[in-house]
PDB file of C-alpha atoms in Angstrom:
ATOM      1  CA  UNK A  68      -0.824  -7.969  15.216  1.00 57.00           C
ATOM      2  CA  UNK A  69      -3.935  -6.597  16.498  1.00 59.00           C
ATOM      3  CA  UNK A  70      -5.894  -7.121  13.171  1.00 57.00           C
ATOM      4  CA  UNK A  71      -5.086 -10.853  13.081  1.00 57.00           C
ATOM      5  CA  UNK A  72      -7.519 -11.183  16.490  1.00 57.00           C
ATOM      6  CA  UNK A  73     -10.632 -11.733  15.740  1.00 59.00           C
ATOM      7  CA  UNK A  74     -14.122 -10.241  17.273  1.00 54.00           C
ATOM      8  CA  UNK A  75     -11.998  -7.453  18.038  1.00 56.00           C
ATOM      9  CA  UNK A  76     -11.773  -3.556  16.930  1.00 61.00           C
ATOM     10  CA  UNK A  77      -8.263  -4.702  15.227  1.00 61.00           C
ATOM     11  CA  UNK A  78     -10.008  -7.236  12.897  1.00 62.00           C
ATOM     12  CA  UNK A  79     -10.106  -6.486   9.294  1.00 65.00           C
ATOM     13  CA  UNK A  80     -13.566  -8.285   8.431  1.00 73.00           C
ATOM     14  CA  UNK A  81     -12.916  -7.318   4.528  1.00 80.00           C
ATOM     15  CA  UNK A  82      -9.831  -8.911   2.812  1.00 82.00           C
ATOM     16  CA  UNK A  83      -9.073  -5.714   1.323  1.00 85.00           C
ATOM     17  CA  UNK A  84      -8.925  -3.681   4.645  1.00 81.00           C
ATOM     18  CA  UNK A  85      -6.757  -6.582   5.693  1.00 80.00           C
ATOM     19  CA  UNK A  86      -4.534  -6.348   3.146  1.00 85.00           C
ATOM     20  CA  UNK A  87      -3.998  -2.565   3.436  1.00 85.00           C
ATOM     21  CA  UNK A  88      -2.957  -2.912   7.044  1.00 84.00           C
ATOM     22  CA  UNK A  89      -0.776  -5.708   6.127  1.00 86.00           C
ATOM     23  CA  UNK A  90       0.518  -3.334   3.498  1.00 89.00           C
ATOM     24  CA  UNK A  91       1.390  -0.387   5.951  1.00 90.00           C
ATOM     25  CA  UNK A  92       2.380  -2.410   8.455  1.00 90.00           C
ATOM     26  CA  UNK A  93       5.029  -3.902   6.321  1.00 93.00           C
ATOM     27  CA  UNK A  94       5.694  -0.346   4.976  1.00 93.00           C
ATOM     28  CA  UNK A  95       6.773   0.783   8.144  1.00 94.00           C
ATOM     29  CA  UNK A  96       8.912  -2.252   9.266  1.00 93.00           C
ATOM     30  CA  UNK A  97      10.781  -2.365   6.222  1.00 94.00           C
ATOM     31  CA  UNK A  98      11.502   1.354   5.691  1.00 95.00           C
ATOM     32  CA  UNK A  99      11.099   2.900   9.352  1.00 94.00           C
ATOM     33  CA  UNK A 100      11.754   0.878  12.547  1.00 94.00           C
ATOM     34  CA  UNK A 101      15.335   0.356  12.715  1.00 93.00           C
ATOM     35  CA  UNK A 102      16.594  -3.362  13.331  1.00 93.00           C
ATOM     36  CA  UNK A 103      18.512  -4.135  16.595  1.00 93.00           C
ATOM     37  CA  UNK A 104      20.599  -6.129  15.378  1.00 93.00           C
ATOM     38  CA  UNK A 105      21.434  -4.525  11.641  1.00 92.00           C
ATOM     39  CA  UNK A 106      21.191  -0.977  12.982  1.00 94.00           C
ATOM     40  CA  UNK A 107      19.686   0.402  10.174  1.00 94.00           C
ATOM     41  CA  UNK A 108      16.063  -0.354   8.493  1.00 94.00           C
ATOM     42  CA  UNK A 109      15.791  -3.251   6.220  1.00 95.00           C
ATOM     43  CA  UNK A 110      15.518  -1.411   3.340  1.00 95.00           C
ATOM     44  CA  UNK A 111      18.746   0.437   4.020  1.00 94.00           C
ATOM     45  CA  UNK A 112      20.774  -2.898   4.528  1.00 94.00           C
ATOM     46  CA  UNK A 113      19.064  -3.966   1.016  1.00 95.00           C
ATOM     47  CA  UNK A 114      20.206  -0.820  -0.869  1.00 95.00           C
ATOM     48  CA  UNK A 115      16.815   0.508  -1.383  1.00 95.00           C
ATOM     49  CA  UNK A 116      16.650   3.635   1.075  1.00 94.00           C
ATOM     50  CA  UNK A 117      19.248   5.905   1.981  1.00 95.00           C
ATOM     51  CA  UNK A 118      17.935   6.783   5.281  1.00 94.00           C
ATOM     52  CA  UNK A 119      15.257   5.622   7.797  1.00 94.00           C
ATOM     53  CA  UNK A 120      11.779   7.392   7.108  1.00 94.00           C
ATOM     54  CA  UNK A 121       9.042   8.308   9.134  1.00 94.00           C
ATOM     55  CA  UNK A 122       5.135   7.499   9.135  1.00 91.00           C
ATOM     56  CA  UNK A 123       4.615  10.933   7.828  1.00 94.00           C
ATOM     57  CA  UNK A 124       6.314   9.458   4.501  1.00 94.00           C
ATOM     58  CA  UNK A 125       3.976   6.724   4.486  1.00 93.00           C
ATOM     59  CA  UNK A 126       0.954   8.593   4.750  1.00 92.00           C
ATOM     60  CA  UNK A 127       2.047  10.972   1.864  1.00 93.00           C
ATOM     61  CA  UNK A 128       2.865   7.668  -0.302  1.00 92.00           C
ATOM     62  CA  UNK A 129      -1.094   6.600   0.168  1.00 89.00           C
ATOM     63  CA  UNK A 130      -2.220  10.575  -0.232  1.00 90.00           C
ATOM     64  CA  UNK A 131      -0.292  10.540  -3.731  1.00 92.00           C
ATOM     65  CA  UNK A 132      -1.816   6.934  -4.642  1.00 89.00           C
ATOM     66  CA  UNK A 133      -5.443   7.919  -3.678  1.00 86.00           C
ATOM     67  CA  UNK A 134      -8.203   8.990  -5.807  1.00 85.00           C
ATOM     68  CA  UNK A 135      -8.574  12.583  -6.129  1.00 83.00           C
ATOM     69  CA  UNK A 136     -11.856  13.512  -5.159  1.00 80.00           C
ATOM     70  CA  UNK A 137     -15.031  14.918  -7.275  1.00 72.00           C
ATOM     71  CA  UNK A 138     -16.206  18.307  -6.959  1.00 71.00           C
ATOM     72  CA  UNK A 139     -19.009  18.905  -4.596  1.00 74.00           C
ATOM     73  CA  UNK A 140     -22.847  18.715  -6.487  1.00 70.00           C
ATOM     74  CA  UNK A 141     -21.510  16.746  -9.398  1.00 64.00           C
ATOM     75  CA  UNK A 142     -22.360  13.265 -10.023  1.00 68.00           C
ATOM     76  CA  UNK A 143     -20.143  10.723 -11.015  1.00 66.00           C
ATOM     77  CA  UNK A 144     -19.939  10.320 -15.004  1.00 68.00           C
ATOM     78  CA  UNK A 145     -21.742  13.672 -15.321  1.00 68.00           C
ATOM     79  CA  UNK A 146     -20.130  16.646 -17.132  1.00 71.00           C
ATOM     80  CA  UNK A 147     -19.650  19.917 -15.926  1.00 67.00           C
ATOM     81  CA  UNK A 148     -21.270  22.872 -17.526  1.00 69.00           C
ATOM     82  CA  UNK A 149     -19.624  26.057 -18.592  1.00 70.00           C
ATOM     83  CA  UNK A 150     -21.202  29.366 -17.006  1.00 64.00           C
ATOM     84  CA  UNK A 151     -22.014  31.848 -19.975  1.00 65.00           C
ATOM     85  CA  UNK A 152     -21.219  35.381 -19.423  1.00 58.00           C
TER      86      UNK A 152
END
């Protein structure tokens, strides 16, 4: 892997970038590519998936696990005020 080179644009300088592309990377090995020699994905030889998936499944698993974000103009710990009619 790219990220594993170092001085590069691949290398993850922070251990937390590196294990998030570690993460995804293993993601889509285990539950997308399909093995040459199993003919299925790893997961489906395991029992855990039913049917290969695609990146677009990955990328809504990290949507769904991601922070929602904070409403424009407020800051963070601050409470919103109600507008009075």
């Amino acid at each position: 892997m790219s990220c594993f080179t170092r001085l590069t644009n691949g290398f993850s300088k922070k251990l937390r970038n590196h294990a998030a592309a570690l993460a995804l990377y293993f993601a889509w090995c285990n539950f997308c590519r399909i093995h040459k020699t199993l003919r299925v994905t790893p997961a489906m030889e395991a029992g855990l998936a039913t049917m290969p998936h695609d990146a677009e499944w990955i990328v809504g698993l990290v949507d769904a696990a991601a922070p929602k974000p904070a409403k424009p103009g407020l800051k963070p710990g601050s409470k919103p005020t109600r507008a009075r009619s």
